[in-house]
Short mmCIF file of C-alpha atoms in Angstrom, two decimals:
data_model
loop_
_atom_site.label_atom_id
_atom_site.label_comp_id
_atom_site.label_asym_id
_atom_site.label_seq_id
_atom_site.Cartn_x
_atom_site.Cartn_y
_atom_site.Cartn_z
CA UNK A 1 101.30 115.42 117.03
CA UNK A 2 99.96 117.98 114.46
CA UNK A 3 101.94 117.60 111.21
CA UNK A 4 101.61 115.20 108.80
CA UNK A 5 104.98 115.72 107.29
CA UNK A 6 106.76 112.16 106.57
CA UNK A 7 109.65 111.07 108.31
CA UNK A 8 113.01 112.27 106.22
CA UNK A 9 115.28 109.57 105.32
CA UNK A 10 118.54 108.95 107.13
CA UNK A 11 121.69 109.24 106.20
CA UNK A 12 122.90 105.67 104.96
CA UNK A 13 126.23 106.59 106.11
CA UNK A 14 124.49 106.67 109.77
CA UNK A 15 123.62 103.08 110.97
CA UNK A 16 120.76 103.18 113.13
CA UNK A 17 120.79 102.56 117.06
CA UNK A 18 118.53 100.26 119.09
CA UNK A 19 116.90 102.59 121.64
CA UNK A 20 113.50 103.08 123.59
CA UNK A 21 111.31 106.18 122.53
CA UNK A 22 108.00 108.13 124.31
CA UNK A 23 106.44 111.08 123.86
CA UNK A 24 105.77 112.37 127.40
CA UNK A 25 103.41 109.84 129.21
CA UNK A 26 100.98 109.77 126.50
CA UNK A 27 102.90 107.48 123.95
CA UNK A 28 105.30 104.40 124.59
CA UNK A 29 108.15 103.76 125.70
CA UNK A 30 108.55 101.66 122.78
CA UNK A 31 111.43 99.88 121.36
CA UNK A 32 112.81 101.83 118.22
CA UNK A 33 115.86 101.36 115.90
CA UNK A 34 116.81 105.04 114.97
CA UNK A 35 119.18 107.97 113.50
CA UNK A 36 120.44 110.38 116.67
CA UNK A 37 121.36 112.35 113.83
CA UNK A 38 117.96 112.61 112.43
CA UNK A 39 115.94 115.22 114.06
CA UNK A 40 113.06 117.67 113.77
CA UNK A 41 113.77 120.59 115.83
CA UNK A 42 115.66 118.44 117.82
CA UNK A 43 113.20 116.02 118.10
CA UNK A 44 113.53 111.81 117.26
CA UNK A 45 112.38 110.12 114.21
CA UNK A 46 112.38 106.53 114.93
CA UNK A 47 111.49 103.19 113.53
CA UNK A 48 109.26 100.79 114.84
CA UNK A 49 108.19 96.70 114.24
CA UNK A 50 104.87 96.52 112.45
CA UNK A 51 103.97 94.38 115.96
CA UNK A 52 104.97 98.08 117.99
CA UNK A 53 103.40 99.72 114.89
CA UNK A 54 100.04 97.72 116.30
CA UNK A 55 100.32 99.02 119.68
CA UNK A 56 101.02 102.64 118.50
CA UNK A 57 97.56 102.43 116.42
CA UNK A 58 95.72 101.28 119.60
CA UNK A 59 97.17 103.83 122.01
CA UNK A 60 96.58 106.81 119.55
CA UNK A 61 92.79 105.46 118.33
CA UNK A 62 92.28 105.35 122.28
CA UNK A 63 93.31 108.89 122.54
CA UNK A 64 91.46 110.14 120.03
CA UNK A 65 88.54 108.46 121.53
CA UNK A 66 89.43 109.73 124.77
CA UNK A 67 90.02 113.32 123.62
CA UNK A 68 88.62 114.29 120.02
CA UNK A 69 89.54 113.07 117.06
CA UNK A 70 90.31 116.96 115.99
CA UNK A 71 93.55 117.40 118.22
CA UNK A 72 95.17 113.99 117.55
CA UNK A 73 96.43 112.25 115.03
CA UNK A 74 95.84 108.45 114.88
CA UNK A 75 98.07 105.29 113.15
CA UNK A 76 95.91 102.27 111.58
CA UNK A 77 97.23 98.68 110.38
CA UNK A 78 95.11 97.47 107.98
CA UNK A 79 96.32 93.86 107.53
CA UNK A 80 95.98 92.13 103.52
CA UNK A 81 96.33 88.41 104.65
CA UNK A 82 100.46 86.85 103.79
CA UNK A 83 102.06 87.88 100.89
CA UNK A 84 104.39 85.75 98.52
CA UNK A 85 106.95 85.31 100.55
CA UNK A 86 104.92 84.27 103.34
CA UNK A 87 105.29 87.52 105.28
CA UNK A 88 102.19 89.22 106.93
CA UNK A 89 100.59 91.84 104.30
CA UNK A 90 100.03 94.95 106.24
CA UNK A 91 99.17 98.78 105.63
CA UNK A 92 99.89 101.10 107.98
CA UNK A 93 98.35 104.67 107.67
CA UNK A 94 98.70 108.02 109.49
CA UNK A 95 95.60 109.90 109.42
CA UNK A 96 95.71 113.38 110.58
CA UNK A 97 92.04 114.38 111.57
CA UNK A 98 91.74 118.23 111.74
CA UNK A 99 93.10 118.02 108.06
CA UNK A 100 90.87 115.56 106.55
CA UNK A 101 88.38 118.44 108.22
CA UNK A 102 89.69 120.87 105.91
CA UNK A 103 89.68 118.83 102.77
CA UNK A 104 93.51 118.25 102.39
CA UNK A 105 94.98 115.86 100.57
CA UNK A 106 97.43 115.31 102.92
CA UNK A 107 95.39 114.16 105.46
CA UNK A 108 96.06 110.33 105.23
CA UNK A 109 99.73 109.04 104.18
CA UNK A 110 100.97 105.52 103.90
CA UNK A 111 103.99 104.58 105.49
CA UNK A 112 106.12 102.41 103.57
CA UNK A 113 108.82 99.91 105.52
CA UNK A 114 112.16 100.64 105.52
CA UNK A 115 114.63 97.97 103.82
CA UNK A 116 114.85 96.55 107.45
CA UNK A 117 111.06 96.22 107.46
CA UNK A 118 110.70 98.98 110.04
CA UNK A 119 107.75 101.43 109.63
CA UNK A 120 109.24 105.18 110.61
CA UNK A 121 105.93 106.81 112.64
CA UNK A 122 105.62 110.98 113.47
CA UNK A 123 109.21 111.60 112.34
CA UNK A 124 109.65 114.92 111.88
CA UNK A 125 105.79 115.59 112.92
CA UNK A 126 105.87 114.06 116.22
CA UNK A 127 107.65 115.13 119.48
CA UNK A 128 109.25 111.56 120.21
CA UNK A 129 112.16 111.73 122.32
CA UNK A 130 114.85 109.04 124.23
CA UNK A 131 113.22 107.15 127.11
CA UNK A 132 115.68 107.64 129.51
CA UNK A 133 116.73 105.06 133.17
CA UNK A 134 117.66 106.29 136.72
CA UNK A 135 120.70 105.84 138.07
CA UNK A 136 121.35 105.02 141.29
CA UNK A 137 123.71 108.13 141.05
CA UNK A 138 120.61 110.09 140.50
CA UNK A 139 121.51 110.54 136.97
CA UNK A 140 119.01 110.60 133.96
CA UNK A 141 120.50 108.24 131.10
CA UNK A 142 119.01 108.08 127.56
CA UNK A 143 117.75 104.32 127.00
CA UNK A 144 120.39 103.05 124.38
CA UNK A 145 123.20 104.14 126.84
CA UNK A 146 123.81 101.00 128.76
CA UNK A 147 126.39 102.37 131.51
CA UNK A 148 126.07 105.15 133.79
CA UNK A 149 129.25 107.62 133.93
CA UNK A 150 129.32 106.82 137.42
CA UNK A 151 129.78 103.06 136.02
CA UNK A 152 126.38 101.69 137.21
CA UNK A 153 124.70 99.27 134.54
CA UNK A 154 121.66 100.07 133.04
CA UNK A 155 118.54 98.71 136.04
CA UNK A 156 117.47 95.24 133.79
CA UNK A 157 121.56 94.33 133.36
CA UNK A 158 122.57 95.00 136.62
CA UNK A 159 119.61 92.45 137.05
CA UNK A 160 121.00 89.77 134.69
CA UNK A 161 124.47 90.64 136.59
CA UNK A 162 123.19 89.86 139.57
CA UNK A 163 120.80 86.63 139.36
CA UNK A 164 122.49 83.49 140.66
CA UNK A 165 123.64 80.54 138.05
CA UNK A 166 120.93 78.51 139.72
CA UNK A 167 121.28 75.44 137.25
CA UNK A 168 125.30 76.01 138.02
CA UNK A 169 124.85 75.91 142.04
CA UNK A 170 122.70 72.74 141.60
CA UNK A 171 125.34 70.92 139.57
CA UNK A 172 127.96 72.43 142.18
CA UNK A 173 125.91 71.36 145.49
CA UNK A 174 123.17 68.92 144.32
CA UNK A 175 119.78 68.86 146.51
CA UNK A 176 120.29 65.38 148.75
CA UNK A 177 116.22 64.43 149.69
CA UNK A 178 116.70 63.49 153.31
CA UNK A 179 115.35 59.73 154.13
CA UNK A 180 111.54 59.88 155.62
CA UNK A 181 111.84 59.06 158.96
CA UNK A 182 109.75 56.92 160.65
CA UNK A 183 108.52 56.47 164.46
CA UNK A 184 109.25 53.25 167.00
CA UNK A 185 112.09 50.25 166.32
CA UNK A 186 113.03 49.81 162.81
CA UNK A 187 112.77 46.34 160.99
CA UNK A 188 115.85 44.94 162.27
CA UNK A 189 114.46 45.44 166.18
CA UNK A 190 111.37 43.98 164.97
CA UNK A 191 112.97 40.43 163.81
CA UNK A 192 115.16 39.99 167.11
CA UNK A 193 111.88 40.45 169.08
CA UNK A 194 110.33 37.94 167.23
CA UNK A 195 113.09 35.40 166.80
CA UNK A 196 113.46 35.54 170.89
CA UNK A 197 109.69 34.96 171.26
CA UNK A 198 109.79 32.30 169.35
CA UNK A 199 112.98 30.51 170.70
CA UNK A 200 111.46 31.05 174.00
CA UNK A 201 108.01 29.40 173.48
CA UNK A 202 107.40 26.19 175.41
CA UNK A 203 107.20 22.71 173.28
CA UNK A 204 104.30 22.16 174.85
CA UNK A 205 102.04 24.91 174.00
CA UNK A 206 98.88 23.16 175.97
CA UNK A 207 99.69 25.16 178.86
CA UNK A 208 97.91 27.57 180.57
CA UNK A 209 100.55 29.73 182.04
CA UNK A 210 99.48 33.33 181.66
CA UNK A 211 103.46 34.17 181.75
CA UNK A 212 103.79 31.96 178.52
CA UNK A 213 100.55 33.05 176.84
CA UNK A 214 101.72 36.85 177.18
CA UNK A 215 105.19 35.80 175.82
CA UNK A 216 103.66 33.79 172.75
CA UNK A 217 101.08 37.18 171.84
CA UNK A 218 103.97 39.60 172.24
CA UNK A 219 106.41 37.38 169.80
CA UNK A 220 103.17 37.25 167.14
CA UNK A 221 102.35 41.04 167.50
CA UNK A 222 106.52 41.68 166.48
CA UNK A 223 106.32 39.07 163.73
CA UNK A 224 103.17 41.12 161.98
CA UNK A 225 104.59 44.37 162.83
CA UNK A 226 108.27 43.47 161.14
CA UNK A 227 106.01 42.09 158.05
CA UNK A 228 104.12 45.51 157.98
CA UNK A 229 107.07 47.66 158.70
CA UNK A 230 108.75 45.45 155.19
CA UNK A 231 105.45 46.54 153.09
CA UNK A 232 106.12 49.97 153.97
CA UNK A 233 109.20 49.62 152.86
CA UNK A 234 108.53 48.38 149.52
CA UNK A 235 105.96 50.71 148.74
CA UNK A 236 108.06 53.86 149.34
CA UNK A 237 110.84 52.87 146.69
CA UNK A 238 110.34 55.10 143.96
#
């Protein structure tokens, strides 16, 4: 990351590939659209989102803070407000630090947007190469290759190959809410002890048989309970 050299055009007969780029651990992965073709002693030059362009200018200022502005080079976006068409007015500047030290006037550049709208950062400068997935093989795969030559699918669509058609399963084998169950005789066996109670009370209910009291309390107590247990009832419906 110590030339400031701007990132060569690609050939226009070359369409560009969706890929993920990185520069060792220090920078990305990021998603890129770029040129295989295009390379700086065999190194990437890729374009990037003015959104990734945002997080490349925060990971390289942090770097610089981190370790000297002299030995890296840092990306800004300097945003202008929307522009006519409504689109987000941006700038985004390479600055290269040990040559704004020596008075060159090379030592900030602006990079224009491709026609896609896709900002090309440290091509042919920078040492950006393919982020690459592991096989289960053990092979190393570059990111934009999405099969393995074994035949294994790249980790996050072996993923979406795998995950269950949950909204198919649940039209194919609905939930069914089992019924709340409930303790002790169910309305029904409350009514038939109370309608025996009462067919069995005495005319006359003057007397003082404890045999008849007991009977007369125990066909009340089923009468409230069926009446409570039909509440219940009513207030669980949804």
């Amino acid at each position: 990351m110590t030339d400031t050299d701007q990132q060569q055009p690609a050939d226009a007969a070359s369409p560009l590939i969706e890929t993920r780029v990185c520069i060792d651990d220090m920078l990305g992965p990021y998603d890129a659209k770029l040129n295989p073709d295009n390379r700086w002693n065999g190194w990437l030059s890729p374009f990037f989102t003015l959104d990734t362009a945002r997080k490349i200018a925060a990971r390289t200022q942090e770097m610089a803070d981190e370790d000297g502005h002299d030995c890296v080079d840092t990306i800004h976006v300097i945003d202008g407000g929307i522009d006519r068409e409504g689109e987000p007015r941006a700038v985004v500047l390479h600055i290269s630090w040990q040559y704004f030290d020596e008075g060159s006037q090379t030592a900030a550049s602006i990079i224009q947007p491709n026609d896609e709208g896709l900002y090309g950062i440290g091509g042919w400068s920078w040492t950006w190469h393919f982020a690459t997935w592991s096989c289960t093989c053990g092979a190393d795969e570059e990111w934009h290759v999405t099969r393995c030559e074994c035949g294994q699918p790249r980790p996050e669509d072996a993923a979406d190959e795998a995950a269950p058609d949950v909204a198919h399963a649940r039209r194919e084998d609905p939930i069914i809410k089992p019924e709340p169950k409930r303790s002790g005789p169910g309305t029904r066996d409350l009514r038939e002890i109370a309608e025996d109670a009462a067919r069995t009370i005495p005319s006359d209910v003057t007397s003082h048989d404890a045999n008849e009291i007991a009977q007369m309390v125990s066909g009340l107590v089923a009468a409230v309970l069926c009446v409570a247990d039909t509440v219940a009832r009513v207030n669980d419906r949804p």
